[in-house]
PDB file of C-alpha atoms in Angstrom:
ATOM      1  CA  MET K 796     -41.743  12.521 112.526  1.00 82.00           C
ATOM      2  CA  ILE K 797     -42.772  16.010 114.190  1.00 92.00           C
ATOM      3  CA  HIS K 798     -46.544  16.780 114.703  1.00 95.00           C
ATOM      4  CA  SER K 799     -47.980  20.298 114.469  1.00 95.00           C
ATOM      5  CA  MET K 800     -50.170  21.336 117.749  1.00 96.00           C
ATOM      6  CA  THR K 801     -52.798  23.064 115.059  1.00 96.00           C
ATOM      7  CA  GLY K 802     -55.343  20.774 113.792  1.00 96.00           C
ATOM      8  CA  PHE K 803     -59.238  19.752 113.949  1.00 97.00           C
ATOM      9  CA  GLY K 804     -61.029  16.673 114.376  1.00 97.00           C
ATOM     10  CA  ARG K 805     -64.783  15.789 114.111  1.00 98.00           C
ATOM     11  CA  GLY K 806     -66.529  12.502 115.338  1.00 97.00           C
ATOM     12  CA  SER K 807     -69.960  11.228 115.473  1.00 96.00           C
ATOM     13  CA  ALA K 808     -71.586   8.187 117.022  1.00 95.00           C
ATOM     14  CA  SER K 809     -74.949   6.642 117.946  1.00 92.00           C
ATOM     15  CA  ARG K 810     -75.647   4.371 120.844  1.00 87.00           C
ATOM     16  CA  ALA K 811     -79.504   3.257 121.549  1.00 81.00           C
ATOM     17  CA  GLY K 812     -81.330   6.416 122.048  1.00 79.00           C
ATOM     18  CA  ALA K 813     -78.588   9.041 121.795  1.00 89.00           C
ATOM     19  CA  THR K 814     -76.683  10.432 119.165  1.00 93.00           C
ATOM     20  CA  ALA K 815     -73.223  12.578 119.751  1.00 95.00           C
ATOM     21  CA  THR K 816     -71.005  14.824 117.695  1.00 96.00           C
ATOM     22  CA  VAL K 817     -67.559  16.083 119.088  1.00 97.00           C
ATOM     23  CA  GLU K 818     -65.389  18.380 117.543  1.00 98.00           C
ATOM     24  CA  ILE K 819     -61.701  19.377 118.880  1.00 98.00           C
ATOM     25  CA  LYS K 820     -59.822  22.169 117.875  1.00 97.00           C
ATOM     26  CA  SER K 821     -56.273  22.587 118.925  1.00 97.00           C
ATOM     27  CA  VAL K 822     -53.467  25.460 118.528  1.00 96.00           C
ATOM     28  CA  ASN K 823     -50.351  25.565 119.881  1.00 94.00           C
ATOM     29  CA  LYS K 824     -49.485  25.988 123.440  1.00 93.00           C
ATOM     30  CA  ARG K 825     -46.299  25.712 125.724  1.00 90.00           C
ATOM     31  CA  HIS K 826     -48.382  23.214 128.146  1.00 92.00           C
ATOM     32  CA  HIS K 827     -51.318  21.121 127.803  1.00 94.00           C
ATOM     33  CA  ASP K 828     -54.731  22.548 128.293  1.00 96.00           C
ATOM     34  CA  VAL K 829     -58.068  21.347 127.491  1.00 96.00           C
ATOM     35  CA  SER K 830     -61.663  23.308 127.659  1.00 95.00           C
ATOM     36  CA  VAL K 831     -64.876  21.211 127.059  1.00 95.00           C
ATOM     37  CA  ARG K 832     -68.154  22.450 126.289  1.00 94.00           C
ATOM     38  CA  MET K 833     -70.517  19.776 126.783  1.00 92.00           C
ATOM     39  CA  PRO K 834     -74.340  19.337 128.081  1.00 89.00           C
ATOM     40  CA  GLY K 835     -74.633  20.017 131.505  1.00 85.00           C
ATOM     41  CA  ASN K 836     -75.847  16.622 132.704  1.00 84.00           C
ATOM     42  CA  LEU K 837     -72.802  14.989 131.314  1.00 88.00           C
ATOM     43  CA  ALA K 838     -70.279  17.585 133.150  1.00 88.00           C
ATOM     44  CA  GLU K 839     -69.117  15.144 135.724  1.00 90.00           C
ATOM     45  CA  LYS K 840     -67.462  13.187 132.346  1.00 92.00           C
ATOM     46  CA  GLU K 841     -65.420  16.047 131.506  1.00 93.00           C
ATOM     47  CA  SER K 842     -62.238  14.601 133.206  1.00 94.00           C
ATOM     48  CA  ALA K 843     -62.428  11.642 130.990  1.00 96.00           C
ATOM     49  CA  ILE K 844     -62.249  13.859 127.977  1.00 96.00           C
ATOM     50  CA  GLN K 845     -59.288  15.685 129.446  1.00 95.00           C
ATOM     51  CA  THR K 846     -57.386  12.211 130.271  1.00 96.00           C
ATOM     52  CA  ALA K 847     -58.001  11.156 126.793  1.00 96.00           C
ATOM     53  CA  LEU K 848     -56.565  14.078 125.105  1.00 97.00           C
ATOM     54  CA  ARG K 849     -53.700  14.133 127.361  1.00 95.00           C
ATOM     55  CA  ASP K 850     -53.183  10.190 126.928  1.00 95.00           C
ATOM     56  CA  ALA K 851     -53.017  11.158 123.107  1.00 95.00           C
ATOM     57  CA  PHE K 852     -51.348  14.204 122.831  1.00 95.00           C
ATOM     58  CA  GLU K 853     -48.130  15.983 124.465  1.00 93.00           C
ATOM     59  CA  ARG K 854     -48.771  19.737 124.158  1.00 94.00           C
ATOM     60  CA  GLY K 855     -51.331  22.086 122.906  1.00 95.00           C
ATOM     61  CA  GLN K 856     -54.594  24.164 123.470  1.00 97.00           C
ATOM     62  CA  PHE K 857     -57.592  21.767 122.829  1.00 97.00           C
ATOM     63  CA  THR K 858     -61.134  23.064 122.519  1.00 97.00           C
ATOM     64  CA  VAL K 859     -63.934  20.259 122.867  1.00 97.00           C
ATOM     65  CA  TYR K 860     -67.394  20.808 121.496  1.00 97.00           C
ATOM     66  CA  ILE K 861     -69.806  17.900 122.305  1.00 96.00           C
ATOM     67  CA  ASP K 862     -73.434  18.061 121.305  1.00 94.00           C
ATOM     68  CA  VAL K 863     -75.747  14.862 122.460  1.00 92.00           C
ATOM     69  CA  GLU K 864     -79.452  14.712 120.703  1.00 89.00           C
ATOM     70  CA  SER K 865     -81.648  11.876 122.201  1.00 75.00           C
ATOM     71  CA  ASN K 866     -83.872   9.693 119.847  1.00 59.00           C
ATOM     72  CA  LEU K 867     -86.123   8.675 122.916  1.00 49.00           C
ATOM     73  CA  ASP K 868     -88.223  11.665 122.645  1.00 48.00           C
ATOM     74  CA  THR K 869     -89.601  10.805 119.020  1.00 40.00           C
ATOM     75  CA  THR K 870     -90.495   6.796 120.157  1.00 48.00           C
ATOM     76  CA  VAL K 871     -93.620   6.030 121.893  1.00 53.00           C
ATOM     77  CA  PRO K 872     -93.003   5.463 125.320  1.00 61.00           C
ATOM     78  CA  TYR K 873     -96.289   3.684 126.161  1.00 72.00           C
ATOM     79  CA  ARG K 874     -97.141   0.031 126.055  1.00 80.00           C
ATOM     80  CA  VAL K 875    -100.346  -2.145 126.320  1.00 87.00           C
ATOM     81  CA  ASP K 876    -101.141  -4.007 129.183  1.00 86.00           C
ATOM     82  CA  PRO K 877    -102.886  -7.106 128.096  1.00 89.00           C
ATOM     83  CA  ALA K 878    -104.300  -8.189 131.053  1.00 89.00           C
ATOM     84  CA  ALA K 879    -105.634  -4.879 132.531  1.00 88.00           C
ATOM     85  CA  THR K 880    -107.403  -4.367 129.022  1.00 90.00           C
ATOM     86  CA  ALA K 881    -109.001  -7.997 128.757  1.00 90.00           C
ATOM     87  CA  THR K 882    -110.288  -7.396 132.549  1.00 91.00           C
ATOM     88  CA  TYR K 883    -111.723  -3.871 131.733  1.00 88.00           C
ATOM     89  CA  ALA K 884    -113.286  -5.608 128.571  1.00 89.00           C
ATOM     90  CA  ASN K 885    -114.915  -8.331 130.302  1.00 90.00           C
ATOM     91  CA  LEU K 886    -116.395  -5.841 132.807  1.00 89.00           C
ATOM     92  CA  LEU K 887    -117.642  -3.914 130.131  1.00 87.00           C
ATOM     93  CA  ARG K 888    -119.425  -6.561 128.551  1.00 88.00           C
ATOM     94  CA  ASP K 889    -120.943  -8.035 131.852  1.00 87.00           C
ATOM     95  CA  LEU K 890    -122.205  -4.309 132.592  1.00 86.00           C
ATOM     96  CA  ARG K 891    -123.478  -4.238 128.992  1.00 86.00           C
ATOM     97  CA  SER K 892    -124.844  -7.529 129.472  1.00 86.00           C
ATOM     98  CA  ALA K 893    -126.566  -6.244 133.055  1.00 86.00           C
ATOM     99  CA  ALA K 894    -128.038  -2.873 131.499  1.00 84.00           C
ATOM    100  CA  GLY K 895    -129.474  -4.750 128.303  1.00 83.00           C
ATOM    101  CA  ILE K 896    -127.428  -2.353 126.208  1.00 86.00           C
ATOM    102  CA  GLU K 897    -126.483  -3.912 122.363  1.00 82.00           C
ATOM    103  CA  ALA K 898    -124.058  -1.119 121.932  1.00 83.00           C
ATOM    104  CA  GLU K 899    -120.488  -2.452 121.064  1.00 86.00           C
ATOM    105  CA  ILE K 900    -117.297  -1.970 123.130  1.00 86.00           C
ATOM    106  CA  THR K 901    -115.071   0.556 121.446  1.00 88.00           C
ATOM    107  CA  LEU K 902    -111.314   1.422 122.045  1.00 88.00           C
ATOM    108  CA  ASP K 903    -112.811   4.772 123.411  1.00 87.00           C
ATOM    109  CA  ASP K 904    -114.498   3.022 126.218  1.00 84.00           C
ATOM    110  CA  LEU K 905    -111.299   1.285 127.273  1.00 85.00           C
ATOM    111  CA  LEU K 906    -109.208   4.077 127.051  1.00 85.00           C
ATOM    112  CA  ARG K 907    -111.290   5.977 129.760  1.00 85.00           C
ATOM    113  CA  PHE K 908    -109.633   3.381 132.512  1.00 86.00           C
ATOM    114  CA  ASP K 909    -106.164   3.612 134.070  1.00 84.00           C
ATOM    115  CA  GLY K 910    -103.606   0.715 133.392  1.00 83.00           C
ATOM    116  CA  VAL K 911    -104.542   0.050 129.874  1.00 85.00           C
ATOM    117  CA  LEU K 912    -101.917   1.854 128.767  1.00 83.00           C
ATOM    118  CA  THR K 913     -98.692   2.003 130.966  1.00 78.00           C
ATOM    119  CA  GLU K 914     -95.651   4.700 130.602  1.00 67.00           C
ATOM    120  CA  GLU K 915     -92.423   3.043 129.928  1.00 60.00           C
ATOM    121  CA  ARG K 916     -89.363   5.533 129.917  1.00 55.00           C
ATOM    122  CA  PRO K 917     -85.696   4.715 130.916  1.00 52.00           C
ATOM    123  CA  ASP K 918     -84.693   6.108 133.774  1.00 54.00           C
ATOM    124  CA  ASP K 919     -82.394   9.034 133.949  1.00 64.00           C
ATOM    125  CA  ASP K 920     -79.201   7.030 134.828  1.00 72.00           C
ATOM    126  CA  GLU K 921     -79.985   4.896 131.692  1.00 75.00           C
ATOM    127  CA  LEU K 922     -80.483   8.127 129.543  1.00 78.00           C
ATOM    128  CA  LEU K 923     -77.078   9.047 130.765  1.00 84.00           C
ATOM    129  CA  ASP K 924     -75.245   5.990 130.054  1.00 87.00           C
ATOM    130  CA  GLU K 925     -76.704   5.744 126.528  1.00 88.00           C
ATOM    131  CA  ALA K 926     -75.343   9.423 126.022  1.00 90.00           C
ATOM    132  CA  TRP K 927     -71.913   9.151 127.572  1.00 92.00           C
ATOM    133  CA  ALA K 928     -71.523   5.899 125.354  1.00 93.00           C
ATOM    134  CA  ALA K 929     -72.146   7.908 122.410  1.00 94.00           C
ATOM    135  CA  VAL K 930     -69.905  10.426 123.346  1.00 95.00           C
ATOM    136  CA  GLU K 931     -66.974   8.177 123.991  1.00 95.00           C
ATOM    137  CA  ALA K 932     -67.358   6.625 120.568  1.00 96.00           C
ATOM    138  CA  ALA K 933     -67.453  10.097 118.880  1.00 97.00           C
ATOM    139  CA  ALA K 934     -64.662  11.449 120.701  1.00 97.00           C
ATOM    140  CA  GLU K 935     -62.493   8.507 119.984  1.00 97.00           C
ATOM    141  CA  GLU K 936     -63.172   9.434 116.246  1.00 97.00           C
ATOM    142  CA  ALA K 937     -62.319  12.898 116.754  1.00 98.00           C
ATOM    143  CA  ILE K 938     -59.058  12.210 118.442  1.00 98.00           C
ATOM    144  CA  GLU K 939     -58.349   9.911 115.691  1.00 97.00           C
ATOM    145  CA  ALA K 940     -59.032  12.562 113.111  1.00 98.00           C
ATOM    146  CA  LEU K 941     -57.123  15.280 114.905  1.00 97.00           C
ATOM    147  CA  ALA K 942     -54.009  13.126 115.210  1.00 97.00           C
ATOM    148  CA  THR K 943     -54.186  12.435 111.409  1.00 97.00           C
ATOM    149  CA  MET K 944     -54.441  16.177 110.828  1.00 97.00           C
ATOM    150  CA  ARG K 945     -51.731  17.168 113.320  1.00 96.00           C
ATOM    151  CA  ALA K 946     -49.522  14.674 111.722  1.00 95.00           C
ATOM    152  CA  GLN K 947     -49.886  15.803 108.133  1.00 96.00           C
ATOM    153  CA  GLU K 948     -49.506  19.425 109.095  1.00 95.00           C
ATOM    154  CA  GLY K 949     -46.289  18.293 110.931  1.00 94.00           C
ATOM    155  CA  GLU K 950     -45.332  16.767 107.722  1.00 95.00           C
ATOM    156  CA  ALA K 951     -45.661  20.217 106.026  1.00 95.00           C
ATOM    157  CA  LEU K 952     -43.801  21.689 108.789  1.00 95.00           C
ATOM    158  CA  ARG K 953     -40.919  19.348 108.456  1.00 95.00           C
ATOM    159  CA  ASP K 954     -40.548  20.052 104.737  1.00 96.00           C
ATOM    160  CA  ASP K 955     -40.488  23.803 105.229  1.00 96.00           C
ATOM    161  CA  LEU K 956     -37.887  23.422 108.254  1.00 97.00           C
ATOM    162  CA  GLU K 957     -35.529  21.161 106.016  1.00 96.00           C
ATOM    163  CA  ASN K 958     -35.700  23.659 103.246  1.00 96.00           C
ATOM    164  CA  ARG K 959     -34.289  26.491 105.810  1.00 97.00           C
ATOM    165  CA  LEU K 960     -31.852  24.457 107.334  1.00 97.00           C
ATOM    166  CA  ARG K 961     -30.430  23.716 103.865  1.00 96.00           C
ATOM    167  CA  ALA K 962     -30.376  27.653 103.341  1.00 97.00           C
ATOM    168  CA  ILE K 963     -28.418  27.941 106.297  1.00 97.00           C
ATOM    169  CA  GLU K 964     -26.139  25.381 105.040  1.00 96.00           C
ATOM    170  CA  LYS K 965     -25.595  26.902 102.131  1.00 96.00           C
ATOM    171  CA  ASP K 966     -24.714  30.114 103.688  1.00 96.00           C
ATOM    172  CA  LEU K 967     -22.653  28.348 106.028  1.00 95.00           C
ATOM    173  CA  GLN K 968     -20.555  26.966 103.347  1.00 95.00           C
ATOM    174  CA  ALA K 969     -19.974  30.175 101.728  1.00 94.00           C
ATOM    175  CA  VAL K 970     -18.835  31.519 105.163  1.00 92.00           C
ATOM    176  CA  GLU K 971     -16.330  28.721 105.542  1.00 91.00           C
ATOM    177  CA  ASP K 972     -15.083  29.332 101.796  1.00 90.00           C
ATOM    178  CA  ARG K 973     -14.563  32.839 102.531  1.00 89.00           C
ATOM    179  CA  ALA K 974     -13.108  33.184 106.165  1.00 83.00           C
ATOM    180  CA  PRO K 975      -9.609  31.954 105.536  1.00 80.00           C
ATOM    181  CA  GLU K 976      -9.270  34.322 102.525  1.00 83.00           C
ATOM    182  CA  ARG K 977     -10.784  37.126 104.794  1.00 78.00           C
ATOM    183  CA  VAL K 978      -8.084  36.536 107.691  1.00 70.00           C
ATOM    184  CA  ARG K 979      -5.457  36.772 105.363  1.00 76.00           C
ATOM    185  CA  GLU K 980      -6.613  39.711 103.659  1.00 74.00           C
ATOM    186  CA  HIS K 981      -6.826  41.613 106.744  1.00 71.00           C
ATOM    187  CA  GLN K 982      -3.327  40.469 108.113  1.00 67.00           C
ATOM    188  CA  GLN K 983      -1.824  41.639 104.818  1.00 73.00           C
ATOM    189  CA  ARG K 984      -3.651  45.210 104.813  1.00 72.00           C
ATOM    190  CA  LEU K 985      -2.136  45.488 108.400  1.00 68.00           C
ATOM    191  CA  ARG K 986       1.281  44.513 107.169  1.00 68.00           C
ATOM    192  CA  ASP K 987       0.985  47.031 104.378  1.00 69.00           C
ATOM    193  CA  ARG K 988       0.112  49.777 107.018  1.00 67.00           C
ATOM    194  CA  LEU K 989       3.043  48.939 109.100  1.00 64.00           C
ATOM    195  CA  ALA K 990       5.281  48.550 106.147  1.00 63.00           C
ATOM    196  CA  GLU K 991       5.474  52.420 106.068  1.00 62.00           C
ATOM    197  CA  ILE K 992       7.000  52.631 109.517  1.00 58.00           C
ATOM    198  CA  MET K 993       8.896  49.478 109.909  1.00 60.00           C
ATOM    199  CA  ASP K 994      12.165  51.506 109.350  1.00 59.00           C
ATOM    200  CA  ASP K 995      11.474  53.114 112.612  1.00 56.00           C
ATOM    201  CA  GLU K 996      13.822  51.483 114.965  1.00 55.00           C
ATOM    202  CA  ARG K 997      11.471  51.981 117.836  1.00 58.00           C
ATOM    203  CA  ILE K 998       8.972  49.497 116.250  1.00 59.00           C
ATOM    204  CA  ASP K 999       9.160  46.089 117.752  1.00 62.00           C
ATOM    205  CA  ASN K1000       8.848  43.461 114.854  1.00 62.00           C
ATOM    206  CA  ASP K1001       7.958  40.649 117.290  1.00 64.00           C
ATOM    207  CA  ARG K1002       5.157  42.976 118.843  1.00 63.00           C
ATOM    208  CA  ILE K1003       3.931  43.543 115.286  1.00 61.00           C
ATOM    209  CA  GLU K1004       4.052  39.856 114.512  1.00 63.00           C
ATOM    210  CA  THR K1005       2.107  39.102 117.923  1.00 67.00           C
ATOM    211  CA  GLU K1006      -0.722  41.885 116.779  1.00 62.00           C
ATOM    212  CA  ILE K1007      -1.015  40.212 113.813  1.00 60.00           C
ATOM    213  CA  ALA K1008      -1.430  36.877 115.078  1.00 61.00           C
ATOM    214  CA  VAL K1009      -4.050  38.279 117.832  1.00 60.00           C
ATOM    215  CA  LEU K1010      -6.230  39.970 114.952  1.00 57.00           C
ATOM    216  CA  ALA K1011      -6.049  36.518 113.432  1.00 56.00           C
ATOM    217  CA  ASP K1012      -7.528  34.873 116.308  1.00 59.00           C
ATOM    218  CA  LYS K1013     -10.260  37.685 116.636  1.00 66.00           C
ATOM    219  CA  LEU K1014     -11.455  37.179 112.951  1.00 67.00           C
ATOM    220  CA  ASP K1015     -11.165  33.456 113.125  1.00 78.00           C
ATOM    221  CA  ILE K1016     -14.941  32.074 113.088  1.00 85.00           C
ATOM    222  CA  SER K1017     -14.052  28.603 112.398  1.00 85.00           C
ATOM    223  CA  GLU K1018     -15.299  27.273 116.079  1.00 88.00           C
ATOM    224  CA  GLU K1019     -18.678  28.943 115.610  1.00 91.00           C
ATOM    225  CA  CYS K1020     -18.952  27.516 111.958  1.00 94.00           C
ATOM    226  CA  VAL K1021     -18.321  24.030 113.488  1.00 94.00           C
ATOM    227  CA  ARG K1022     -20.817  24.345 116.303  1.00 95.00           C
ATOM    228  CA  LEU K1023     -23.297  25.859 113.694  1.00 96.00           C
ATOM    229  CA  ARG K1024     -22.927  22.875 111.589  1.00 95.00           C
ATOM    230  CA  SER K1025     -23.329  20.775 114.760  1.00 96.00           C
ATOM    231  CA  HIS K1026     -26.590  22.299 116.094  1.00 97.00           C
ATOM    232  CA  VAL K1027     -28.092  22.002 112.416  1.00 96.00           C
ATOM    233  CA  ASP K1028     -27.193  18.341 112.260  1.00 96.00           C
ATOM    234  CA  MET K1029     -28.763  17.929 115.764  1.00 96.00           C
ATOM    235  CA  PHE K1030     -31.620  19.905 114.613  1.00 96.00           C
ATOM    236  CA  ARG K1031     -32.447  17.641 111.752  1.00 95.00           C
ATOM    237  CA  GLU K1032     -31.791  14.400 113.672  1.00 94.00           C
ATOM    238  CA  SER K1033     -34.611  15.886 116.182  1.00 94.00           C
ATOM    239  CA  LEU K1034     -37.099  16.055 113.234  1.00 92.00           C
ATOM    240  CA  ALA K1035     -36.972  12.313 112.787  1.00 90.00           C
ATOM    241  CA  ASP K1036     -37.501  11.772 116.553  1.00 87.00           C
ATOM    242  CA  ASP K1037     -40.315   9.443 117.462  1.00 83.00           C
ATOM    243  CA  GLU K1038     -41.089  11.205 120.385  1.00 86.00           C
ATOM    244  CA  PRO K1039     -42.464  14.765 120.441  1.00 88.00           C
ATOM    245  CA  SER K1040     -39.290  17.313 120.208  1.00 91.00           C
ATOM    246  CA  GLY K1041     -40.882  20.815 119.952  1.00 93.00           C
ATOM    247  CA  ARG K1042     -39.108  21.691 123.452  1.00 93.00           C
ATOM    248  CA  LYS K1043     -35.702  20.529 121.982  1.00 95.00           C
ATOM    249  CA  LEU K1044     -36.235  21.992 118.713  1.00 96.00           C
ATOM    250  CA  LYS K1045     -36.984  25.208 120.489  1.00 95.00           C
ATOM    251  CA  PHE K1046     -33.845  24.960 122.471  1.00 96.00           C
ATOM    252  CA  ILE K1047     -31.618  23.939 119.334  1.00 97.00           C
ATOM    253  CA  THR K1048     -32.963  26.709 117.531  1.00 97.00           C
ATOM    254  CA  GLN K1049     -31.427  29.208 120.437  1.00 96.00           C
ATOM    255  CA  GLU K1050     -27.892  27.678 120.105  1.00 96.00           C
ATOM    256  CA  ILE K1051     -28.220  28.126 116.038  1.00 97.00           C
ATOM    257  CA  HIS K1052     -29.158  31.798 116.691  1.00 97.00           C
ATOM    258  CA  ARG K1053     -26.510  32.566 119.019  1.00 95.00           C
ATOM    259  CA  GLU K1054     -23.777  31.205 116.405  1.00 95.00           C
ATOM    260  CA  VAL K1055     -25.276  32.986 113.496  1.00 95.00           C
ATOM    261  CA  ASN K1056     -24.994  36.168 115.815  1.00 93.00           C
ATOM    262  CA  THR K1057     -21.385  35.585 116.864  1.00 92.00           C
ATOM    263  CA  ILE K1058     -20.415  35.034 113.278  1.00 91.00           C
ATOM    264  CA  GLY K1059     -21.985  37.863 112.128  1.00 87.00           C
ATOM    265  CA  ALA K1060     -20.409  39.939 115.030  1.00 85.00           C
ATOM    266  CA  LYS K1061     -17.049  38.930 114.141  1.00 83.00           C
ATOM    267  CA  ALA K1062     -17.664  39.187 110.254  1.00 78.00           C
ATOM    268  CA  ASN K1063     -16.170  42.496 109.277  1.00 79.00           C
ATOM    269  CA  ASP K1064     -16.611  41.372 105.948  1.00 84.00           C
ATOM    270  CA  PRO K1065     -19.388  42.344 103.489  1.00 88.00           C
ATOM    271  CA  SER K1066     -19.822  38.809 101.853  1.00 90.00           C
ATOM    272  CA  ILE K1067     -19.838  37.054 105.255  1.00 89.00           C
ATOM    273  CA  SER K1068     -21.862  39.884 106.731  1.00 90.00           C
ATOM    274  CA  GLY K1069     -24.520  39.215 103.923  1.00 93.00           C
ATOM    275  CA  CYS K1070     -24.547  35.564 104.566  1.00 94.00           C
ATOM    276  CA  GLY K1071     -24.979  36.106 108.282  1.00 93.00           C
ATOM    277  CA  VAL K1072     -28.199  38.358 107.641  1.00 94.00           C
ATOM    278  CA  ARG K1073     -29.780  35.742 105.688  1.00 96.00           C
ATOM    279  CA  MET K1074     -28.927  33.099 108.263  1.00 96.00           C
ATOM    280  CA  LYS K1075     -30.845  35.191 110.696  1.00 96.00           C
ATOM    281  CA  GLU K1076     -34.011  35.226 108.638  1.00 97.00           C
ATOM    282  CA  GLU K1077     -34.132  31.810 108.121  1.00 97.00           C
ATOM    283  CA  VAL K1078     -33.593  31.374 112.001  1.00 97.00           C
ATOM    284  CA  GLU K1079     -36.248  33.561 112.596  1.00 97.00           C
ATOM    285  CA  LYS K1080     -38.634  31.812 110.524  1.00 97.00           C
ATOM    286  CA  ILE K1081     -37.459  28.475 111.893  1.00 97.00           C
ATOM    287  CA  ARG K1082     -38.186  30.118 115.556  1.00 96.00           C
ATOM    288  CA  GLU K1083     -41.862  31.065 114.319  1.00 95.00           C
ATOM    289  CA  GLN K1084     -42.458  27.322 112.750  1.00 95.00           C
ATOM    290  CA  VAL K1085     -41.007  25.629 115.857  1.00 95.00           C
ATOM    291  CA  ARG K1086     -43.472  27.434 117.934  1.00 94.00           C
ATOM    292  CA  ASN K1087     -46.318  25.025 115.945  1.00 95.00           C
ATOM    293  CA  VAL K1088     -44.232  21.832 116.692  1.00 94.00           C
ATOM    294  CA  GLU K1089     -45.742  19.337 119.568  1.00 93.00           C
TER     295      GLU K1089
END
């Protein structure tokens, strides 16, 4: 099945002290292009995001938004040093006893000493590892969501393209039904016009029949109709390809357009010309839709 190049995916994940949110928007583009907006301290990881998108999708313009929030700032970054606290408490008791003071030892007394509470923060590398782990998980979720949406959009595209192919086939059938009769009509009109001068001895009857045959050949569009039907069948087969077929569909559309133009140019018949105009309109709509196919 075909996939659209238009879509959106969002993912979020938490790892240790970091929470990441990743949003990915994609639109159609001839090649693969990725733009990433992420925290500066994770800038060196941008290539990993680009690689993940390149592995997942064949074509498109991707814009990635990455936001990271750290929960570490909301936690208490200190711990109690039991050994230091006991040592200072004993010193205060000895001091109280030596000074003959009966007052109780309080927390305020202990907190005046360095080392009772020690700061304990992860280093920068640890913080970055936690943040990147969260980003990786969120990005994977966002890519999966984007792929799902592109597949859904592709299904809608396929239905629309199928409808337009059927419209072309309907007019093509009308052209094929009308074409032989049109040739006979033109031949008969030519014979009727020449009948008035057929008594002229200078008229070469063999040459007249030759000209009539040449006229029939110029008006014959059977080959164009056969090629057009073949291109429509090939287009339909490509819609069912498992591999991305956007470029192939674009080429086939050009070939369909070529045959429709030729049929219109050789029509010389109001009915066939009308069919040709309608087919051209459908081809133009197909051309627009194919631009969104991956």
